[in-house]
Amino acid sequence: MRKLVVQVEEIHRETGRPVDPPARKAVAAAVISNPCAGRYEESLDVLVDLGAAVGGLLAERAVAALGCAPNDVVAYGKGAIVGLDGELEHAAALLHPRFGAPVRASVDHGDAIIPSTKKVAAAGASITVPITNKDDIWSFDEMDAAEIAIPDAPHADEVVVVLALATGGRPLARVTKPG
């Protein structure tokens, strides 16, 4: 890992109205070397294993940044930006097979899929990570997103791996499921 970036967003007012309690999101991002950059690898197991380790670290850091108990986290999302010498499948290997288990352990379970996004891009690219309720992907209040950009990452042989956690839904959420 070359760099770890953690940011917290706290919204206290929306359209002139107070948000109580404030809407809180933490985004934790790790800038890691891509051991598969620059060549085609049939097996991406090294990235799968790395995904589990990075998922646990990011979850630990994001929960700490929120300053809450693990079960106070109600929503999550993940993403990755692969540097230009990598491929989209490298992000899939990091994010999908084993990343989720340590995240769920850090947030006191999570029955729903962790929504994700991924792309290949140059340093400074932003990524918008979808966020949904950790137990009910159809809970409209928590359907949201978080964005991050790291000016010097990813280098061509790196990946920016991102986890977003939230303690609540959108500020002043009032859209409900039909019927």
mmCIF file of C-alpha atoms in Angstrom:
data_model
loop_
_atom_site.group_PDB
_atom_site.id
_atom_site.type_symbol
_atom_site.label_atom_id
_atom_site.label_comp_id
_atom_site.label_asym_id
_atom_site.label_seq_id
_atom_site.Cartn_x
_atom_site.Cartn_y
_atom_site.Cartn_z
ATOM 1 C CA MET A 1 0.000 0.000 0.000
ATOM 2 C CA ARG A 2 1.375 3.390 -0.965
ATOM 3 C CA LYS A 3 -1.309 5.573 0.516
ATOM 4 C CA LEU A 4 -4.473 5.479 2.605
ATOM 5 C CA VAL A 5 -7.043 8.272 2.326
ATOM 6 C CA VAL A 6 -10.052 8.575 4.640
ATOM 7 C CA GLN A 7 -12.670 11.290 4.314
ATOM 8 C CA VAL A 8 -15.807 11.936 6.341
ATOM 9 C CA GLU A 9 -18.821 13.888 5.129
ATOM 10 C CA GLU A 10 -21.354 15.210 7.608
ATOM 11 C CA ILE A 11 -24.423 17.093 6.382
ATOM 12 C CA HIS A 12 -26.113 19.321 8.977
ATOM 13 C CA ARG A 13 -28.479 21.349 6.741
ATOM 14 C CA GLU A 14 -30.214 20.618 3.441
ATOM 15 C CA THR A 15 -32.384 23.138 1.585
ATOM 16 C CA GLY A 16 -32.344 25.352 4.652
ATOM 17 C CA ARG A 17 -33.660 22.600 6.921
ATOM 18 C CA PRO A 18 -31.749 20.991 9.772
ATOM 19 C CA VAL A 19 -30.662 17.376 9.317
ATOM 20 C CA ASP A 20 -30.915 15.761 12.734
ATOM 21 C CA PRO A 21 -29.066 13.577 13.266
ATOM 22 C CA PRO A 22 -26.558 14.731 10.623
ATOM 23 C CA ALA A 23 -26.155 12.466 7.590
ATOM 24 C CA ARG A 24 -22.704 10.863 7.884
ATOM 25 C CA LYS A 25 -20.596 8.996 5.337
ATOM 26 C CA ALA A 26 -16.988 7.837 5.477
ATOM 27 C CA VAL A 27 -14.972 6.896 2.430
ATOM 28 C CA ALA A 28 -11.744 4.968 2.897
ATOM 29 C CA ALA A 29 -9.454 4.391 -0.074
ATOM 30 C CA ALA A 30 -6.231 2.406 -0.329
ATOM 31 C CA VAL A 31 -3.732 2.990 -3.115
ATOM 32 C CA ILE A 32 -2.111 -0.396 -3.681
ATOM 33 C CA SER A 33 0.354 -1.913 -6.114
ATOM 34 C CA ASN A 34 -1.214 -4.043 -8.806
ATOM 35 C CA PRO A 35 0.865 -7.240 -9.014
ATOM 36 C CA CYS A 36 -0.822 -8.105 -12.322
ATOM 37 C CA ALA A 37 -0.241 -4.763 -14.063
ATOM 38 C CA GLY A 38 1.311 -4.807 -17.508
ATOM 39 C CA ARG A 39 0.623 -8.427 -18.368
ATOM 40 C CA TYR A 40 -2.192 -10.898 -18.810
ATOM 41 C CA GLU A 41 -2.486 -13.336 -15.905
ATOM 42 C CA GLU A 42 -4.830 -16.307 -16.214
ATOM 43 C CA SER A 43 -5.166 -16.630 -12.445
ATOM 44 C CA LEU A 44 -6.034 -13.539 -10.444
ATOM 45 C CA ASP A 45 -5.885 -15.341 -7.079
ATOM 46 C CA VAL A 46 -3.243 -12.923 -5.777
ATOM 47 C CA LEU A 47 -5.759 -10.084 -6.230
ATOM 48 C CA VAL A 48 -8.597 -12.098 -4.686
ATOM 49 C CA ASP A 49 -6.502 -12.644 -1.546
ATOM 50 C CA LEU A 50 -5.438 -9.001 -1.538
ATOM 51 C CA GLY A 51 -9.096 -7.964 -1.771
ATOM 52 C CA ALA A 52 -9.890 -9.678 1.528
ATOM 53 C CA ALA A 53 -7.017 -7.929 3.310
ATOM 54 C CA VAL A 54 -7.823 -4.513 1.838
ATOM 55 C CA GLY A 55 -11.549 -4.911 2.561
ATOM 56 C CA GLY A 56 -10.843 -5.539 6.235
ATOM 57 C CA LEU A 57 -8.438 -2.610 6.527
ATOM 58 C CA LEU A 58 -10.779 -0.159 4.787
ATOM 59 C CA ALA A 59 -13.760 -1.260 6.880
ATOM 60 C CA GLU A 60 -11.794 -0.855 10.093
ATOM 61 C CA ARG A 61 -10.628 2.637 9.088
ATOM 62 C CA ALA A 62 -14.060 3.794 7.849
ATOM 63 C CA VAL A 63 -15.864 2.634 11.011
ATOM 64 C CA ALA A 64 -13.215 4.365 13.129
ATOM 65 C CA ALA A 65 -13.587 7.564 11.091
ATOM 66 C CA LEU A 66 -17.340 7.522 11.668
ATOM 67 C CA GLY A 67 -16.673 7.159 15.395
ATOM 68 C CA CYS A 68 -19.588 4.797 15.842
ATOM 69 C CA ALA A 69 -20.339 1.254 16.896
ATOM 70 C CA PRO A 70 -20.166 -1.265 14.036
ATOM 71 C CA ASN A 71 -23.935 -1.884 14.158
ATOM 72 C CA ASP A 72 -24.561 1.879 13.706
ATOM 73 C CA VAL A 73 -23.379 1.545 10.096
ATOM 74 C CA VAL A 74 -26.508 1.025 7.999
ATOM 75 C CA ALA A 75 -25.260 1.347 4.410
ATOM 76 C CA TYR A 76 -22.240 0.504 2.305
ATOM 77 C CA GLY A 77 -20.691 0.480 -1.158
ATOM 78 C CA LYS A 78 -17.363 -0.298 -2.830
ATOM 79 C CA GLY A 79 -15.396 0.605 -5.919
ATOM 80 C CA ALA A 80 -12.003 0.545 -7.593
ATOM 81 C CA ILE A 81 -9.989 2.535 -10.106
ATOM 82 C CA VAL A 82 -7.407 0.409 -11.895
ATOM 83 C CA GLY A 83 -4.352 2.224 -13.298
ATOM 84 C CA LEU A 84 -3.752 2.240 -17.057
ATOM 85 C CA ASP A 85 -1.443 -0.799 -17.064
ATOM 86 C CA GLY A 86 -4.177 -2.927 -15.478
ATOM 87 C CA GLU A 87 -7.528 -4.226 -16.613
ATOM 88 C CA LEU A 88 -11.090 -4.044 -15.363
ATOM 89 C CA GLU A 89 -10.944 -7.697 -14.311
ATOM 90 C CA HIS A 90 -8.299 -6.750 -11.740
ATOM 91 C CA ALA A 91 -10.899 -4.602 -9.971
ATOM 92 C CA ALA A 92 -13.411 -7.447 -10.120
ATOM 93 C CA ALA A 93 -10.901 -9.824 -8.525
ATOM 94 C CA LEU A 94 -10.213 -7.364 -5.710
ATOM 95 C CA LEU A 95 -13.841 -6.439 -5.018
ATOM 96 C CA HIS A 96 -16.002 -9.493 -5.527
ATOM 97 C CA PRO A 97 -14.828 -12.898 -4.260
ATOM 98 C CA ARG A 98 -13.521 -12.087 -0.750
ATOM 99 C CA PHE A 99 -13.713 -8.317 -0.096
ATOM 100 C CA GLY A 100 -17.207 -8.428 1.424
ATOM 101 C CA ALA A 101 -16.742 -10.889 4.308
ATOM 102 C CA PRO A 102 -14.342 -8.725 6.333
ATOM 103 C CA VAL A 103 -16.464 -5.649 5.602
ATOM 104 C CA ARG A 104 -19.595 -7.387 6.892
ATOM 105 C CA ALA A 105 -17.712 -8.549 10.000
ATOM 106 C CA SER A 106 -16.603 -4.954 10.666
ATOM 107 C CA VAL A 107 -20.121 -3.524 10.367
ATOM 108 C CA ASP A 108 -21.866 -6.234 12.403
ATOM 109 C CA HIS A 109 -23.284 -8.228 9.459
ATOM 110 C CA GLY A 110 -24.853 -7.150 6.191
ATOM 111 C CA ASP A 111 -27.392 -9.324 4.453
ATOM 112 C CA ALA A 112 -27.519 -7.357 1.185
ATOM 113 C CA ILE A 113 -25.026 -7.325 -1.631
ATOM 114 C CA ILE A 114 -22.422 -4.541 -1.418
ATOM 115 C CA PRO A 115 -23.036 -2.430 -4.533
ATOM 116 C CA SER A 116 -19.958 -1.619 -6.575
ATOM 117 C CA THR A 117 -18.454 0.211 -9.483
ATOM 118 C CA LYS A 118 -15.102 -0.021 -11.190
ATOM 119 C CA LYS A 119 -13.107 1.526 -14.006
ATOM 120 C CA VAL A 120 -9.680 1.842 -15.585
ATOM 121 C CA ALA A 121 -8.356 5.399 -15.466
ATOM 122 C CA ALA A 122 -5.345 7.647 -14.985
ATOM 123 C CA ALA A 123 -4.196 9.386 -11.820
ATOM 124 C CA GLY A 124 -6.643 11.932 -10.465
ATOM 125 C CA ALA A 125 -9.753 10.231 -11.817
ATOM 126 C CA SER A 126 -12.768 10.348 -9.549
ATOM 127 C CA ILE A 127 -15.069 7.455 -8.792
ATOM 128 C CA THR A 128 -18.642 7.607 -7.578
ATOM 129 C CA VAL A 129 -19.443 4.664 -5.328
ATOM 130 C CA PRO A 130 -23.084 3.556 -4.980
ATOM 131 C CA ILE A 131 -24.360 3.066 -1.430
ATOM 132 C CA THR A 132 -27.324 0.941 -0.331
ATOM 133 C CA ASN A 133 -28.714 -0.378 2.943
ATOM 134 C CA LYS A 134 -26.540 -3.206 4.255
ATOM 135 C CA ASP A 135 -29.535 -5.434 5.016
ATOM 136 C CA ASP A 136 -32.159 -4.424 2.435
ATOM 137 C CA ILE A 137 -30.962 -3.315 -0.983
ATOM 138 C CA TRP A 138 -34.518 -2.053 -1.667
ATOM 139 C CA SER A 139 -34.567 0.391 1.248
ATOM 140 C CA PHE A 140 -34.897 3.647 -0.683
ATOM 141 C CA ASP A 141 -33.689 5.986 2.102
ATOM 142 C CA GLU A 142 -30.101 4.710 1.932
ATOM 143 C CA MET A 143 -29.794 4.658 -1.885
ATOM 144 C CA ASP A 144 -27.044 7.215 -2.286
ATOM 145 C CA ALA A 145 -23.445 7.603 -3.442
ATOM 146 C CA ALA A 146 -20.063 8.905 -2.331
ATOM 147 C CA GLU A 147 -17.289 10.268 -4.503
ATOM 148 C CA ILE A 148 -13.528 10.347 -4.116
ATOM 149 C CA ALA A 149 -10.554 11.380 -6.218
ATOM 150 C CA ILE A 150 -6.897 11.126 -5.255
ATOM 151 C CA PRO A 151 -4.801 13.560 -7.312
ATOM 152 C CA ASP A 152 -1.720 11.312 -7.657
ATOM 153 C CA ALA A 153 -3.429 7.934 -7.899
ATOM 154 C CA PRO A 154 -3.657 5.448 -9.355
ATOM 155 C CA HIS A 155 -0.264 5.257 -11.029
ATOM 156 C CA ALA A 156 -0.348 3.010 -14.079
ATOM 157 C CA ASP A 157 0.652 -0.015 -11.961
ATOM 158 C CA GLU A 158 -1.691 0.681 -9.027
ATOM 159 C CA VAL A 159 -5.314 0.316 -7.981
ATOM 160 C CA VAL A 160 -7.348 2.647 -5.799
ATOM 161 C CA VAL A 161 -9.701 0.438 -3.768
ATOM 162 C CA VAL A 162 -12.610 2.254 -2.102
ATOM 163 C CA LEU A 163 -15.140 1.482 0.630
ATOM 164 C CA ALA A 164 -17.973 3.851 1.594
ATOM 165 C CA LEU A 165 -19.959 3.445 4.822
ATOM 166 C CA ALA A 166 -22.905 5.486 6.101
ATOM 167 C CA THR A 167 -24.697 5.733 9.441
ATOM 168 C CA GLY A 168 -27.976 6.784 7.849
ATOM 169 C CA GLY A 169 -29.672 7.570 4.599
ATOM 170 C CA ARG A 170 -29.885 10.645 2.427
ATOM 171 C CA PRO A 171 -30.596 13.907 4.230
ATOM 172 C CA LEU A 172 -34.368 14.481 4.538
ATOM 173 C CA ALA A 173 -35.141 11.237 2.693
ATOM 174 C CA ARG A 174 -38.848 10.971 1.844
ATOM 175 C CA VAL A 175 -39.113 8.817 -1.289
ATOM 176 C CA THR A 176 -40.936 5.547 -0.603
ATOM 177 C CA LYS A 177 -41.365 2.289 -2.450
ATOM 178 C CA PRO A 178 -44.502 2.142 -4.567
ATOM 179 C CA GLY A 179 -47.449 0.059 -3.487
#
